[in-house]
PDB file of C-alpha atoms in Angstrom:
ATOM      1  CA  MET W   1      34.334  35.528 -83.479  1.00  0.00           C
ATOM      2  CA  THR W   2      31.015  34.008 -82.428  1.00  0.00           C
ATOM      3  CA  ARG W   3      29.328  35.345 -85.572  1.00  0.00           C
ATOM      4  CA  ARG W   4      31.926  33.558 -87.684  1.00  0.00           C
ATOM      5  CA  VAL W   5      31.838  30.285 -85.743  1.00  0.00           C
ATOM      6  CA  ARG W   6      28.057  29.803 -85.902  1.00  0.00           C
ATOM      7  CA  PRO W   7      27.735  29.725 -89.750  1.00  0.00           C
ATOM      8  CA  PHE W   8      30.772  27.445 -89.943  1.00  0.00           C
ATOM      9  CA  GLY W   9      29.207  25.094 -87.379  1.00  0.00           C
ATOM     10  CA  LEU W  10      25.916  25.026 -89.274  1.00  0.00           C
ATOM     11  CA  LEU W  11      27.743  24.201 -92.489  1.00  0.00           C
ATOM     12  CA  CYS W  12      29.550  21.356 -90.691  1.00  0.00           C
ATOM     13  CA  VAL W  13      26.209  19.992 -89.483  1.00  0.00           C
ATOM     14  CA  GLY W  14      24.719  20.178 -92.982  1.00  0.00           C
ATOM     15  CA  ALA W  15      27.755  18.613 -94.648  1.00  0.00           C
ATOM     16  CA  GLY W  16      27.922  15.883 -92.030  1.00  0.00           C
ATOM     17  CA  PHE W  17      24.331  14.821 -92.525  1.00  0.00           C
ATOM     18  CA  ALA W  18      24.650  15.132 -96.296  1.00  0.00           C
ATOM     19  CA  ALA W  19      27.393  12.496 -96.078  1.00  0.00           C
ATOM     20  CA  ALA W  20      25.876  10.326 -93.337  1.00  0.00           C
ATOM     21  CA  ALA W  21      22.276   9.979 -94.541  1.00  0.00           C
ATOM     22  CA  PRO W  22      22.945   8.452 -98.005  1.00  0.00           C
ATOM     23  CA  SER W  23      25.613   6.188 -96.512  1.00  0.00           C
ATOM     24  CA  ALA W  24      23.225   4.894 -93.844  1.00  0.00           C
ATOM     25  CA  ALA W  25      20.537   4.313 -96.483  1.00  0.00           C
ATOM     26  CA  LEU W  26      22.991   2.446 -98.728  1.00  0.00           C
ATOM     27  CA  LEU W  27      24.148   0.166 -95.899  1.00  0.00           C
ATOM     28  CA  ALA W  28      20.574  -0.584 -94.856  1.00  0.00           C
ATOM     29  CA  TYR W  29      19.503  -1.244 -98.451  1.00  0.00           C
ATOM     30  CA  SER W  30      22.393  -3.679 -98.988  1.00  0.00           C
ATOM     31  CA  ALA W  31      21.413  -5.441 -95.751  1.00  0.00           C
ATOM     32  CA  GLY W  32      17.889  -5.917 -97.117  1.00  0.00           C
ATOM     33  CA  VAL W  33      19.197  -7.292-100.416  1.00  0.00           C
ATOM     34  CA  ASP W  34      22.068  -9.480 -99.155  1.00  0.00           C
ATOM     35  CA  TRP W  35      20.787 -10.199 -95.603  1.00  0.00           C
ATOM     36  CA  GLN W  36      24.065  -8.901 -94.212  1.00  0.00           C
ATOM     37  CA  VAL W  37      25.706  -5.530 -93.638  1.00  0.00           C
ATOM     38  CA  ARG W  38      28.709  -5.076 -95.911  1.00  0.00           C
ATOM     39  CA  LEU W  39      31.290  -2.889 -94.198  1.00  0.00           C
ATOM     40  CA  THR W  40      33.477  -2.608 -97.277  1.00  0.00           C
ATOM     41  CA  GLY W  41      33.782   0.442 -99.484  1.00  0.00           C
ATOM     42  CA  PRO W  42      33.470   4.098 -98.519  1.00  0.00           C
ATOM     43  CA  ALA W  43      29.920   3.999 -97.060  1.00  0.00           C
ATOM     44  CA  PRO W  44      30.840   3.057 -93.448  1.00  0.00           C
ATOM     45  CA  TYR W  45      33.581   5.701 -93.334  1.00  0.00           C
ATOM     46  CA  LEU W  46      31.307   8.367 -94.793  1.00  0.00           C
ATOM     47  CA  LEU W  47      28.648   7.477 -92.220  1.00  0.00           C
ATOM     48  CA  LEU W  48      30.998   7.687 -89.246  1.00  0.00           C
ATOM     49  CA  GLY W  49      32.827  10.738 -90.594  1.00  0.00           C
ATOM     50  CA  GLY W  50      29.574  12.528 -91.378  1.00  0.00           C
ATOM     51  CA  LEU W  51      28.167  11.879 -87.910  1.00  0.00           C
ATOM     52  CA  LEU W  52      31.380  13.084 -86.291  1.00  0.00           C
ATOM     53  CA  LEU W  53      31.414  16.222 -88.430  1.00  0.00           C
ATOM     54  CA  ALA W  54      27.767  16.942 -87.594  1.00  0.00           C
ATOM     55  CA  PHE W  55      28.443  16.407 -83.880  1.00  0.00           C
ATOM     56  CA  LEU W  56      31.405  18.805 -83.903  1.00  0.00           C
ATOM     57  CA  GLY W  57      29.336  21.319 -85.858  1.00  0.00           C
ATOM     58  CA  GLY W  58      26.632  21.106 -83.194  1.00  0.00           C
ATOM     59  CA  LEU W  59      29.214  21.891 -80.533  1.00  0.00           C
ATOM     60  CA  LEU W  60      30.374  24.942 -82.487  1.00  0.00           C
ATOM     61  CA  VAL W  61      26.817  26.179 -83.001  1.00  0.00           C
ATOM     62  CA  GLY W  62      26.158  25.899 -79.290  1.00  0.00           C
ATOM     63  CA  THR W  63      22.802  24.101 -79.580  1.00  0.00           C
ATOM     64  CA  ASP W  64      21.571  21.330 -77.297  1.00  0.00           C
ATOM     65  CA  VAL W  65      23.776  18.548 -78.656  1.00  0.00           C
ATOM     66  CA  PHE W  66      21.954  15.797 -76.749  1.00  0.00           C
ATOM     67  CA  VAL W  67      18.592  16.712 -78.272  1.00  0.00           C
ATOM     68  CA  GLY W  68      20.229  17.023 -81.685  1.00  0.00           C
ATOM     69  CA  CYS W  69      21.781  13.561 -81.355  1.00  0.00           C
ATOM     70  CA  LEU W  70      18.420  12.026 -80.448  1.00  0.00           C
ATOM     71  CA  ALA W  71      16.744  13.699 -83.417  1.00  0.00           C
ATOM     72  CA  ALA W  72      19.528  12.568 -85.755  1.00  0.00           C
ATOM     73  CA  LEU W  73      19.364   9.014 -84.395  1.00  0.00           C
ATOM     74  CA  PHE W  74      15.586   8.874 -84.894  1.00  0.00           C
ATOM     75  CA  PHE W  75      15.925  10.168 -88.457  1.00  0.00           C
ATOM     76  CA  LEU W  76      18.643   7.649 -89.337  1.00  0.00           C
ATOM     77  CA  VAL W  77      16.624   4.782 -87.840  1.00  0.00           C
ATOM     78  CA  VAL W  78      13.542   5.730 -89.887  1.00  0.00           C
ATOM     79  CA  LEU W  79      15.670   6.150 -93.003  1.00  0.00           C
ATOM     80  CA  GLY W  80      17.446   2.844 -92.379  1.00  0.00           C
ATOM     81  CA  ILE W  81      14.202   0.913 -91.878  1.00  0.00           C
ATOM     82  CA  GLY W  82      12.775   2.294 -95.109  1.00  0.00           C
ATOM     83  CA  ALA W  83      15.939   1.498 -97.063  1.00  0.00           C
ATOM     84  CA  GLU W  84      16.223  -2.018 -95.582  1.00  0.00           C
ATOM     85  CA  LEU W  85      12.612  -2.805 -96.468  1.00  0.00           C
ATOM     86  CA  ALA W  86      13.145  -1.455 -99.978  1.00  0.00           C
ATOM     87  CA  GLY W  87      16.153  -3.737-100.341  1.00  0.00           C
ATOM     88  CA  ARG W  88      14.184  -6.718 -99.040  1.00  0.00           C
ATOM     89  CA  ALA W  89      11.305  -6.079-101.432  1.00  0.00           C
ATOM     90  CA  THR W  90      13.771  -5.720-104.315  1.00  0.00           C
ATOM     91  CA  GLU W  91      15.527  -8.968-103.425  1.00  0.00           C
ATOM     92  CA  ARG W  92      12.304 -10.971-103.076  1.00  0.00           C
ATOM     93  CA  THR W  93      10.910  -9.534-106.325  1.00  0.00           C
ATOM     94  CA  ARG W  94      14.131 -10.425-108.114  1.00  0.00           C
ATOM     95  CA  ASP W  95      13.925 -13.986-106.715  1.00  0.00           C
ATOM     96  CA  TRP W  96      10.321 -14.207-107.917  1.00  0.00           C
ATOM     97  CA  TYR W  97      11.232 -13.406-111.525  1.00  0.00           C
ATOM     98  CA  ARG W  98      14.321 -15.622-111.645  1.00  0.00           C
ATOM     99  CA  THR W  99      12.323 -18.714-110.508  1.00  0.00           C
ATOM    100  CA  PRO W 100       9.454 -19.142-113.028  1.00  0.00           C
ATOM    101  CA  GLN W 101       9.504 -22.956-113.103  1.00  0.00           C
ATOM    102  CA  SER W 102       7.371 -24.888-110.593  1.00  0.00           C
ATOM    103  CA  VAL W 103       8.880 -28.010-109.048  1.00  0.00           C
ATOM    104  CA  SER W 104       7.675 -30.759-106.700  1.00  0.00           C
ATOM    105  CA  VAL W 105       9.759 -30.898-103.513  1.00  0.00           C
ATOM    106  CA  THR W 106       9.900 -33.705-100.932  1.00  0.00           C
ATOM    107  CA  VAL W 107      10.174 -32.544 -97.315  1.00  0.00           C
ATOM    108  CA  THR W 108      11.856 -34.652 -94.606  1.00  0.00           C
ATOM    109  CA  GLY W 109      13.584 -34.273 -91.250  1.00  0.00           C
ATOM    110  CA  CYS W 110      11.687 -31.245 -89.914  1.00  0.00           C
ATOM    111  CA  GLN W 111      13.234 -29.934 -86.687  1.00  0.00           C
ATOM    112  CA  VAL W 112      12.556 -26.896 -84.521  1.00  0.00           C
ATOM    113  CA  TYR W 113      14.710 -24.085 -85.861  1.00  0.00           C
ATOM    114  CA  ARG W 114      13.717 -21.458 -83.304  1.00  0.00           C
ATOM    115  CA  GLU W 115      11.625 -21.602 -80.153  1.00  0.00           C
ATOM    116  CA  PRO W 116       8.408 -19.543 -80.113  1.00  0.00           C
ATOM    117  CA  THR W 117       8.485 -15.997 -78.755  1.00  0.00           C
ATOM    118  CA  GLY W 118       5.262 -14.368 -77.599  1.00  0.00           C
ATOM    119  CA  PRO W 119       2.321 -15.219 -79.867  1.00  0.00           C
ATOM    120  CA  PHE W 120       4.503 -16.741 -82.595  1.00  0.00           C
ATOM    121  CA  ASP W 121       4.698 -20.480 -83.286  1.00  0.00           C
ATOM    122  CA  ASP W 122       7.807 -22.618 -83.647  1.00  0.00           C
ATOM    123  CA  LEU W 123       9.911 -22.172 -86.757  1.00  0.00           C
ATOM    124  CA  TYR W 124      10.915 -25.451 -88.394  1.00  0.00           C
ATOM    125  CA  GLY W 125      13.845 -26.235 -90.624  1.00  0.00           C
ATOM    126  CA  CYS W 126      13.189 -29.078 -93.061  1.00  0.00           C
ATOM    127  CA  LEU W 127      15.330 -30.893 -95.601  1.00  0.00           C
ATOM    128  CA  HIS W 128      14.003 -30.166 -99.102  1.00  0.00           C
ATOM    129  CA  THR W 129      14.812 -32.604-101.915  1.00  0.00           C
ATOM    130  CA  TRP W 130      14.041 -32.010-105.597  1.00  0.00           C
ATOM    131  CA  THR W 131      15.305 -32.911-109.055  1.00  0.00           C
ATOM    132  CA  PHE W 132      17.124 -30.515-111.379  1.00  0.00           C
ATOM    133  CA  ASP W 133      18.733 -31.414-114.705  1.00  0.00           C
ATOM    134  CA  GLY W 134      18.672 -35.124-113.823  1.00  0.00           C
ATOM    135  CA  ARG W 135      20.389 -34.525-110.472  1.00  0.00           C
ATOM    136  CA  GLN W 136      18.916 -34.706-106.987  1.00  0.00           C
ATOM    137  CA  LEU W 137      19.451 -31.530-104.948  1.00  0.00           C
ATOM    138  CA  THR W 138      18.909 -31.050-101.211  1.00  0.00           C
ATOM    139  CA  GLU W 139      18.692 -27.926 -99.071  1.00  0.00           C
ATOM    140  CA  ARG W 140      17.514 -27.189 -95.533  1.00  0.00           C
ATOM    141  CA  ARG W 141      14.914 -24.429 -95.566  1.00  0.00           C
ATOM    142  CA  LEU W 142      12.303 -22.970 -93.259  1.00  0.00           C
ATOM    143  CA  ALA W 143       8.921 -24.677 -93.564  1.00  0.00           C
ATOM    144  CA  ASP W 144       5.923 -25.908 -91.605  1.00  0.00           C
ATOM    145  CA  ASP W 145       6.106 -29.019 -89.443  1.00  0.00           C
ATOM    146  CA  TYR W 146       5.512 -31.463 -92.285  1.00  0.00           C
ATOM    147  CA  PRO W 147       5.684 -35.253 -91.842  1.00  0.00           C
ATOM    148  CA  ASP W 148       8.521 -37.056 -93.608  1.00  0.00           C
ATOM    149  CA  GLY W 149       7.812 -37.578 -97.300  1.00  0.00           C
ATOM    150  CA  HIS W 150       5.346 -34.704 -97.595  1.00  0.00           C
ATOM    151  CA  ARG W 151       5.423 -33.078-101.032  1.00  0.00           C
ATOM    152  CA  ILE W 152       5.037 -29.348-101.629  1.00  0.00           C
ATOM    153  CA  ARG W 153       5.146 -27.105-104.696  1.00  0.00           C
ATOM    154  CA  LEU W 154       7.906 -24.480-104.894  1.00  0.00           C
ATOM    155  CA  TRP W 155       9.503 -22.469-107.693  1.00  0.00           C
ATOM    156  CA  MET W 156      12.892 -23.091-109.269  1.00  0.00           C
ATOM    157  CA  ASP W 157      15.514 -21.166-111.193  1.00  0.00           C
ATOM    158  CA  PRO W 158      15.915 -23.032-114.526  1.00  0.00           C
ATOM    159  CA  ASP W 159      19.566 -21.998-114.713  1.00  0.00           C
ATOM    160  CA  ASP W 160      20.937 -23.269-111.385  1.00  0.00           C
ATOM    161  CA  GLY W 161      18.057 -25.134-109.712  1.00  0.00           C
ATOM    162  CA  SER W 162      17.769 -22.820-106.685  1.00  0.00           C
ATOM    163  CA  LEU W 163      14.372 -22.536-104.974  1.00  0.00           C
ATOM    164  CA  ASP W 164      12.027 -19.744-103.949  1.00  0.00           C
ATOM    165  CA  ASP W 165       8.629 -19.806-102.264  1.00  0.00           C
ATOM    166  CA  HIS W 166       7.178 -16.749-104.097  1.00  0.00           C
ATOM    167  CA  ALA W 167       6.194 -15.040-100.837  1.00  0.00           C
ATOM    168  CA  LEU W 168       3.839 -12.379-102.201  1.00  0.00           C
ATOM    169  CA  PHE W 169       2.859 -11.200 -98.714  1.00  0.00           C
ATOM    170  CA  THR W 170       6.501 -10.457 -97.861  1.00  0.00           C
ATOM    171  CA  ILE W 171       6.927  -8.383-101.024  1.00  0.00           C
ATOM    172  CA  VAL W 172       3.704  -6.416-100.516  1.00  0.00           C
ATOM    173  CA  ALA W 173       4.307  -5.834 -96.788  1.00  0.00           C
ATOM    174  CA  ALA W 174       7.942  -4.790 -97.270  1.00  0.00           C
ATOM    175  CA  THR W 175       6.976  -2.445-100.098  1.00  0.00           C
ATOM    176  CA  ALA W 176       4.117  -0.862 -98.131  1.00  0.00           C
ATOM    177  CA  PHE W 177       6.131  -0.301 -94.960  1.00  0.00           C
ATOM    178  CA  GLY W 178       9.124   0.808 -97.003  1.00  0.00           C
ATOM    179  CA  LEU W 179       7.042   3.440 -98.784  1.00  0.00           C
ATOM    180  CA  PHE W 180       5.588   4.649 -95.484  1.00  0.00           C
ATOM    181  CA  THR W 181       8.941   4.995 -93.726  1.00  0.00           C
ATOM    182  CA  GLY W 182      10.475   6.465 -96.869  1.00  0.00           C
ATOM    183  CA  ALA W 183       7.772   9.131 -97.033  1.00  0.00           C
ATOM    184  CA  LEU W 184       8.273   9.864 -93.338  1.00  0.00           C
ATOM    185  CA  ALA W 185      12.028  10.205 -93.880  1.00  0.00           C
ATOM    186  CA  LEU W 186      11.430  12.592 -96.814  1.00  0.00           C
ATOM    187  CA  LEU W 187       9.101  14.715 -94.695  1.00  0.00           C
ATOM    188  CA  MET W 188      11.666  14.862 -91.888  1.00  0.00           C
ATOM    189  CA  THR W 189      14.349  15.767 -94.426  1.00  0.00           C
ATOM    190  CA  ARG W 190      12.258  18.640 -95.780  1.00  0.00           C
ATOM    191  CA  LEU W 191      11.617  20.011 -92.285  1.00  0.00           C
ATOM    192  CA  ALA W 192      15.278  19.654 -91.351  1.00  0.00           C
ATOM    193  CA  VAL W 193      16.453  21.429 -94.521  1.00  0.00           C
ATOM    194  CA  GLU W 194      14.013  24.286 -93.977  1.00  0.00           C
ATOM    195  CA  SER W 195      15.132  24.651 -90.358  1.00  0.00           C
ATOM    196  CA  PHE W 196      18.788  24.508 -91.410  1.00  0.00           C
ATOM    197  CA  LEU W 197      18.380  27.188 -94.084  1.00  0.00           C
ATOM    198  CA  THR W 198      16.476  29.441 -91.679  1.00  0.00           C
ATOM    199  CA  ALA W 199      19.205  29.095 -89.047  1.00  0.00           C
ATOM    200  CA  LEU W 200      21.936  29.674 -91.640  1.00  0.00           C
ATOM    201  CA  ARG W 201      20.267  32.831 -92.983  1.00  0.00           C
ATOM    202  CA  GLY W 202      19.896  34.099 -89.418  1.00  0.00           C
ATOM    203  CA  ALA W 203      23.574  33.428 -88.699  1.00  0.00           C
ATOM    204  CA  LEU W 204      24.731  35.181 -91.878  1.00  0.00           C
ATOM    205  CA  ARG W 205      22.472  38.208 -91.436  1.00  0.00           C
ATOM    206  CA  PRO W 206      24.482  41.257 -90.298  1.00  0.00           C
ATOM    207  CA  PRO W 207      23.699  42.460 -86.797  1.00  0.00           C
ATOM    208  CA  VAL W 208      21.149  45.237 -86.494  1.00  0.00           C
ATOM    209  CA  PRO W 209      22.840  48.404 -85.182  1.00  0.00           C
ATOM    210  CA  ASP W 210      21.514  49.781 -81.920  1.00  0.00           C
TER     211      ASP W 210
END
């Protein structure tokens, strides 16, 4: 009975992670693109169901479930960070290309948006006013502590007048860290697959007669 349970448990672990990992990456990527986690669609259910299936498979295999859970959590965190950064880089690059037109913006009413933490300075929210298609548009955005009436140069979407600051550093940093964490996740995946296949072959191998 034990010889039958162990391969079945390993298959449950493999199937669970095969369902959970892409779902976690998809949720993290959408969070990077939309700045919010969308819990609609099948991804959240596949993530939870896959984790539950992998956990039950670990119980059947008889391995140290606590250590396995920590390893799985670390892998999903690394994978999620890489996917979220990829989504953020994609979103900022898309904003860059949809806002080719420079525009002069008047900044007023700067107020502290968030108090400083550690070595970081205050974040200020300022009212931005600019002209689009003969109309005056206003939006409160993050900016430096400018005096009222200060003018800055931003970039505008010629179709709807929305603004972007063309933050090249954000795109480069998100892409670099995303590639690093993505490569780390791929390396961990390769090691996990090799370990899984070795354990599965060992479980399916017929016992050596005495």
